[in-house]
XYZ file of N, CA and C in Angstrom:
411
model
N 10.332 -7.083 -22.116
C 10.213 -7.574 -20.749
C 11.519 -7.443 -19.974
N 12.697 -7.528 -20.571
C 13.909 -7.387 -19.787
C 14.055 -6.014 -19.148
N 13.421 -4.999 -19.723
C 13.556 -3.659 -19.157
C 12.492 -3.358 -18.110
N 11.652 -4.323 -17.753
C 10.577 -4.045 -16.800
C 11.104 -3.797 -15.390
N 12.286 -4.269 -15.083
C 12.859 -4.079 -13.740
C 13.874 -2.944 -13.715
N 14.002 -2.203 -14.806
C 15.040 -1.183 -14.914
C 14.860 -0.079 -13.871
N 13.637 0.410 -13.713
C 13.394 1.531 -12.798
C 13.666 1.152 -11.346
N 13.198 -0.018 -10.956
C 13.389 -0.418 -9.562
C 14.860 -0.750 -9.294
N 15.569 -1.225 -10.319
C 17.010 -1.492 -10.177
C 17.769 -0.184 -9.959
N 17.418 0.847 -10.746
C 18.059 2.148 -10.580
C 17.750 2.759 -9.217
N 16.530 2.582 -8.758
C 16.150 3.106 -7.443
C 16.926 2.395 -6.339
N 17.109 1.081 -6.478
C 17.885 0.326 -5.494
C 19.338 0.775 -5.501
N 19.905 0.968 -6.682
C 21.296 1.424 -6.768
C 21.466 2.796 -6.124
N 20.528 3.697 -6.380
C 20.583 5.031 -5.778
C 20.474 4.955 -4.258
N 19.568 4.126 -3.777
C 19.386 3.979 -2.330
C 20.649 3.409 -1.683
N 21.264 2.433 -2.354
C 22.487 1.843 -1.813
C 23.622 2.859 -1.776
N 23.723 3.691 -2.811
C 24.785 4.703 -2.850
C 24.629 5.739 -1.740
N 23.402 5.982 -1.315
C 23.152 6.960 -0.256
C 23.129 6.334 1.136
N 23.262 5.010 1.218
C 23.167 4.330 2.516
C 24.461 4.481 3.317
N 24.328 4.264 4.593
C 25.470 4.358 5.497
C 26.486 3.247 5.220
N 26.014 2.114 4.765
C 26.883 0.973 4.476
C 27.919 1.332 3.419
N 27.511 2.089 2.401
C 28.432 2.470 1.324
C 29.160 3.758 1.658
N 28.435 4.747 2.162
C 29.021 6.070 2.378
C 29.992 6.110 3.558
N 29.616 5.515 4.670
C 30.422 5.623 5.886
C 31.364 4.432 6.048
N 30.804 3.235 5.918
C 31.601 2.033 6.172
C 32.440 1.619 4.965
N 32.248 2.239 3.820
C 33.021 2.021 2.598
C 32.982 0.590 2.069
N 31.814 -0.057 2.177
C 31.617 -1.360 1.561
C 31.120 -1.148 0.143
N 31.284 -2.141 -0.709
C 30.717 -2.047 -2.050
C 29.220 -2.322 -1.967
N 28.504 -1.933 -3.020
C 27.060 -2.153 -3.035
C 26.742 -3.644 -3.012
N 27.550 -4.437 -3.691
C 27.330 -5.885 -3.702
C 27.513 -6.481 -2.311
N 28.482 -5.994 -1.565
C 28.693 -6.474 -0.188
C 27.529 -6.076 0.706
N 26.990 -4.892 0.489
C 25.883 -4.412 1.321
C 24.600 -5.201 1.071
N 24.475 -5.806 -0.098
C 23.277 -6.579 -0.412
C 23.320 -7.983 0.163
N 24.470 -8.433 0.620
C 24.580 -9.787 1.181
C 24.182 -9.783 2.656
N 23.894 -10.974 3.175
C 23.239 -11.124 4.476
C 23.847 -10.404 5.671
N 25.115 -10.471 5.963
C 25.476 -9.805 7.230
C 25.259 -8.296 7.201
N 25.450 -7.682 6.053
C 25.311 -6.231 5.974
C 23.929 -5.779 5.510
N 23.154 -6.659 4.905
C 21.844 -6.251 4.384
C 20.875 -5.890 5.511
N 21.126 -6.409 6.713
C 20.255 -6.071 7.845
C 20.478 -4.652 8.339
N 21.635 -4.063 8.002
C 21.939 -2.699 8.444
C 21.431 -1.648 7.466
N 20.912 -2.073 6.322
C 20.404 -1.122 5.330
C 19.124 -0.459 5.838
N 18.831 0.756 5.364
C 17.566 1.387 5.728
C 16.386 0.576 5.204
N 15.241 0.779 5.810
C 14.043 0.018 5.451
C 13.682 0.204 3.980
N 13.834 1.404 3.473
C 13.514 1.675 2.072
C 14.378 0.819 1.145
N 15.654 0.715 1.440
C 16.558 -0.094 0.614
C 16.198 -1.576 0.708
N 15.830 -2.021 1.899
C 15.437 -3.422 2.049
C 14.175 -3.714 1.251
N 13.235 -2.766 1.239
C 12.010 -2.950 0.461
C 12.311 -2.961 -1.031
N 13.198 -2.059 -1.469
C 13.563 -2.034 -2.879
C 14.279 -3.320 -3.282
N 15.110 -3.848 -2.393
C 15.815 -5.104 -2.680
C 14.804 -6.238 -2.850
N 13.831 -6.293 -1.957
C 12.810 -7.331 -2.054
C 11.966 -7.157 -3.310
N 11.593 -5.937 -3.615
C 10.814 -5.664 -4.814
C 11.573 -6.006 -6.085
N 12.873 -5.721 -6.087
C 13.687 -6.045 -7.255
C 13.792 -7.554 -7.430
N 13.931 -8.272 -6.320
C 13.977 -9.736 -6.394
C 12.672 -10.313 -6.930
N 11.547 -9.756 -6.482
C 10.253 -10.224 -6.971
C 10.069 -9.886 -8.443
N 10.578 -8.747 -8.853
C 10.496 -8.364 -10.263
C 11.301 -9.327 -11.122
N 12.502 -9.644 -10.692
C 13.333 -10.584 -11.455
C 12.701 -11.970 -11.496
N 12.111 -12.367 -10.389
C 11.441 -13.670 -10.348
C 10.233 -13.671 -11.273
N 9.548 -12.525 -11.351
C 8.389 -12.418 -12.222
C 8.736 -12.506 -13.697
N 9.987 -12.226 -14.047
C 10.399 -12.312 -15.444
C 10.401 -13.749 -15.943
N 10.592 -14.696 -15.058
C 10.598 -16.100 -15.470
C 9.361 -16.847 -14.993
N 8.451 -16.140 -14.326
C 7.232 -16.759 -13.819
C 6.287 -17.035 -14.977
N 5.903 -18.271 -15.142
C 5.049 -18.651 -16.264
C 3.616 -18.126 -16.113
N 3.215 -17.769 -14.911
C 1.872 -17.215 -14.720
C 1.761 -15.810 -15.302
N 2.891 -15.139 -15.444
C 2.890 -13.777 -15.979
C 3.395 -13.742 -17.420
N 3.403 -14.846 -18.102
C 4.034 -14.907 -19.413
C 3.304 -14.094 -20.468
N 2.002 -13.863 -20.308
C 1.260 -13.096 -21.306
C 1.316 -11.601 -21.030
N 1.060 -11.223 -19.788
C 1.038 -9.797 -19.457
C 2.414 -9.268 -19.089
N 3.272 -10.111 -18.588
C 4.595 -9.663 -18.174
C 4.552 -8.949 -16.834
N 5.702 -8.543 -16.360
C 5.787 -7.776 -15.120
C 5.134 -6.422 -15.317
N 4.486 -5.937 -14.293
C 3.956 -4.589 -14.330
C 5.092 -3.659 -13.908
N 5.541 -2.771 -14.776
C 6.678 -1.923 -14.429
C 6.315 -0.952 -13.318
N 7.232 -0.749 -12.423
C 7.041 0.203 -11.333
C 8.011 1.352 -11.569
N 7.559 2.535 -11.372
C 8.436 3.669 -11.594
C 8.841 4.252 -10.255
N 10.056 4.677 -10.177
C 10.559 5.247 -8.943
C 9.875 6.572 -8.639
N 9.461 7.281 -9.673
C 8.742 8.543 -9.461
C 7.446 8.299 -8.706
N 6.782 7.186 -9.023
C 5.540 6.853 -8.337
C 5.802 6.582 -6.852
N 6.928 5.919 -6.562
C 7.284 5.670 -5.165
C 7.554 6.974 -4.434
N 8.249 7.898 -5.081
C 8.536 9.183 -4.449
C 7.253 9.973 -4.211
N 6.308 9.877 -5.152
C 5.022 10.546 -4.977
C 4.283 10.029 -3.753
N 4.252 8.709 -3.608
C 3.515 8.143 -2.493
C 4.205 8.447 -1.166
N 5.530 8.564 -1.179
C 6.224 8.957 0.049
C 5.895 10.390 0.419
N 5.786 11.250 -0.579
C 5.501 12.661 -0.323
C 4.077 12.860 0.187
N 3.129 12.109 -0.365
C 1.741 12.281 0.052
C 1.408 11.499 1.308
N 2.186 10.463 1.612
C 1.931 9.670 2.807
C 0.986 8.512 2.578
N 0.508 8.335 1.349
C -0.369 7.197 1.062
C 0.438 5.912 1.139
N -0.223 4.834 1.569
C 0.457 3.549 1.604
C 0.629 3.007 0.208
N 1.640 2.196 0.016
C 1.838 1.610 -1.297
C 2.388 0.207 -1.144
N 2.163 -0.549 -2.195
C 2.678 -1.900 -2.257
C 3.886 -1.843 -3.167
N 4.993 -2.473 -2.768
C 6.238 -2.344 -3.513
C 6.108 -2.765 -4.960
N 5.500 -3.865 -5.233
C 5.440 -4.344 -6.593
C 4.125 -5.070 -6.796
N 3.687 -5.216 -7.999
C 2.469 -5.931 -8.375
C 1.369 -4.968 -8.742
N 1.705 -3.827 -9.247
C 0.691 -2.961 -9.808
C 0.111 -1.976 -8.829
N -1.202 -1.964 -8.697
C -1.909 -0.961 -7.921
C -1.636 -1.095 -6.428
N -1.654 0.028 -5.760
C -1.429 0.063 -4.326
C -2.480 -0.751 -3.584
N -2.051 -1.400 -2.529
C -2.967 -2.237 -1.767
C -3.893 -1.417 -0.883
N -3.503 -0.200 -0.518
C -4.255 0.564 0.455
C -4.840 1.855 -0.075
N -4.632 2.179 -1.350
C -5.155 3.443 -1.855
C -6.647 3.337 -2.111
N -7.315 4.465 -2.049
C -8.741 4.507 -2.330
C -9.594 3.891 -1.244
N -9.058 3.785 -0.062
C -9.818 3.195 1.036
C -10.753 4.199 1.664
N -11.141 3.925 2.871
C -12.099 4.748 3.581
C -11.493 6.043 4.070
N -10.213 6.099 4.170
C -9.547 7.272 4.703
C -8.702 6.866 5.893
N -8.172 7.860 6.573
C -7.345 7.570 7.736
C -8.229 7.120 8.899
N -7.802 6.092 9.572
C -8.548 5.584 10.717
C -7.625 5.487 11.910
N -8.180 5.761 13.090
C -7.380 5.635 14.303
C -7.921 4.558 15.232
N -8.981 3.883 14.833
C -9.540 2.806 15.633
C -10.645 3.242 16.573
N -10.936 4.535 16.626
C -11.969 5.039 17.533
C -13.207 5.507 16.783
N -13.406 5.042 15.563
C -14.547 5.464 14.778
C -15.819 4.815 15.308
N -16.916 5.522 15.081
C -18.209 4.976 15.465
C -18.577 3.878 14.470
N -19.077 2.786 14.972
C -19.471 1.669 14.104
C -20.665 2.096 13.270
N -20.738 1.666 12.013
C -21.891 2.035 11.191
C -23.175 1.458 11.760
N -24.254 2.204 11.621
C -25.543 1.793 12.186
C -26.090 0.594 11.405
N -26.610 -0.357 12.148
C -27.213 -1.533 11.545
C -28.486 -1.117 10.826
N -28.806 -1.750 9.712
C -29.973 -1.364 8.923
C -31.276 -1.575 9.691
N -31.283 -2.565 10.583
C -32.494 -2.807 11.378
C -32.747 -1.674 12.355
N -31.653 -1.187 12.953
C -31.788 -0.057 13.867
C -32.261 1.188 13.127
N -31.772 1.386 11.918
C -32.192 2.546 11.119
C -33.676 2.452 10.790
N -34.150 1.259 10.439
C -35.573 1.077 10.138
C -36.428 1.286 11.387
N -35.966 0.784 12.534
C -36.710 0.975 13.790
C -36.807 2.456 14.148
N -35.706 3.162 13.966
C -35.690 4.593 14.279
C -36.659 5.349 13.359
N -36.681 4.996 12.099
C -37.591 5.611 11.139
C -39.052 5.330 11.525
N -39.318 4.101 11.934
C -40.677 3.716 12.350
C -41.101 4.501 13.579
N -40.206 4.649 14.569
C -40.537 5.396 15.793
C -40.843 6.855 15.483
N -40.090 7.465 14.548
C -40.351 8.848 14.166
C -41.718 8.984 13.500
N -42.059 8.024 12.638
C -43.373 8.046 11.991
C -44.491 7.915 13.023
N -44.303 7.027 14.011
C -45.317 6.844 15.052
C -45.459 8.104 15.894
N -44.333 8.753 16.225
C -44.388 9.981 17.014
C -45.079 11.087 16.227
N -44.801 11.163 14.932
C -45.455 12.172 14.094
C -46.966 11.912 14.008
N -47.344 10.639 13.940
C -48.770 10.282 13.885
C -49.459 10.656 15.186
N -48.798 10.455 16.335
C -49.382 10.788 17.638
C -49.553 12.299 17.750
N -48.546 13.051 17.293
C -48.630 14.512 17.352
C -49.768 14.988 16.441
N -49.889 14.406 15.248
C -50.957 14.808 14.330
C -52.332 14.480 14.914
N -52.437 13.334 15.574
C -53.704 12.947 16.196
C -54.046 13.879 17.346
N -53.039 14.287 18.123
C -53.264 15.200 19.244
C -53.698 16.562 18.744
N -53.154 17.020 17.651
C -53.525 18.330 17.093
C -54.915 18.255 16.454
N -55.288 17.097 15.963
C -56.602 16.915 15.342
C -57.712 16.926 16.384
N -57.465 16.528 17.614
C -58.485 16.491 18.670
C -58.756 17.872 19.209
N -57.804 18.772 19.119
C -57.984 20.096 19.688
C -58.908 20.940 18.933
């Protein structure tokens, strides 16, 4: 269980080393993680910091004492960034994967089952009228 946070810790360290706080402003990684400078970190680093904190908290969480933390791999994060799928930082499976697909808010609402039954009934009635009209001729 102590190694369950290893991957996310390495990803956070890598992100911090590539951040402007360390590269340009020449602060240490520990200084960049503290409050005045942590707000200047890129969003990815802030998410990794939060995920790492949740992972560490999960190591002592008694609710997870049997299964333990679900390890997250940095490769999986890079995959989801490349494909554009949404992901949840920590806690196993992605919150948004396997959904309906991309939506823009302008989709047609699904047809109500009552309307579908009414439409089916009207088609049957129209077919019956046409059959009756052809039978009279």
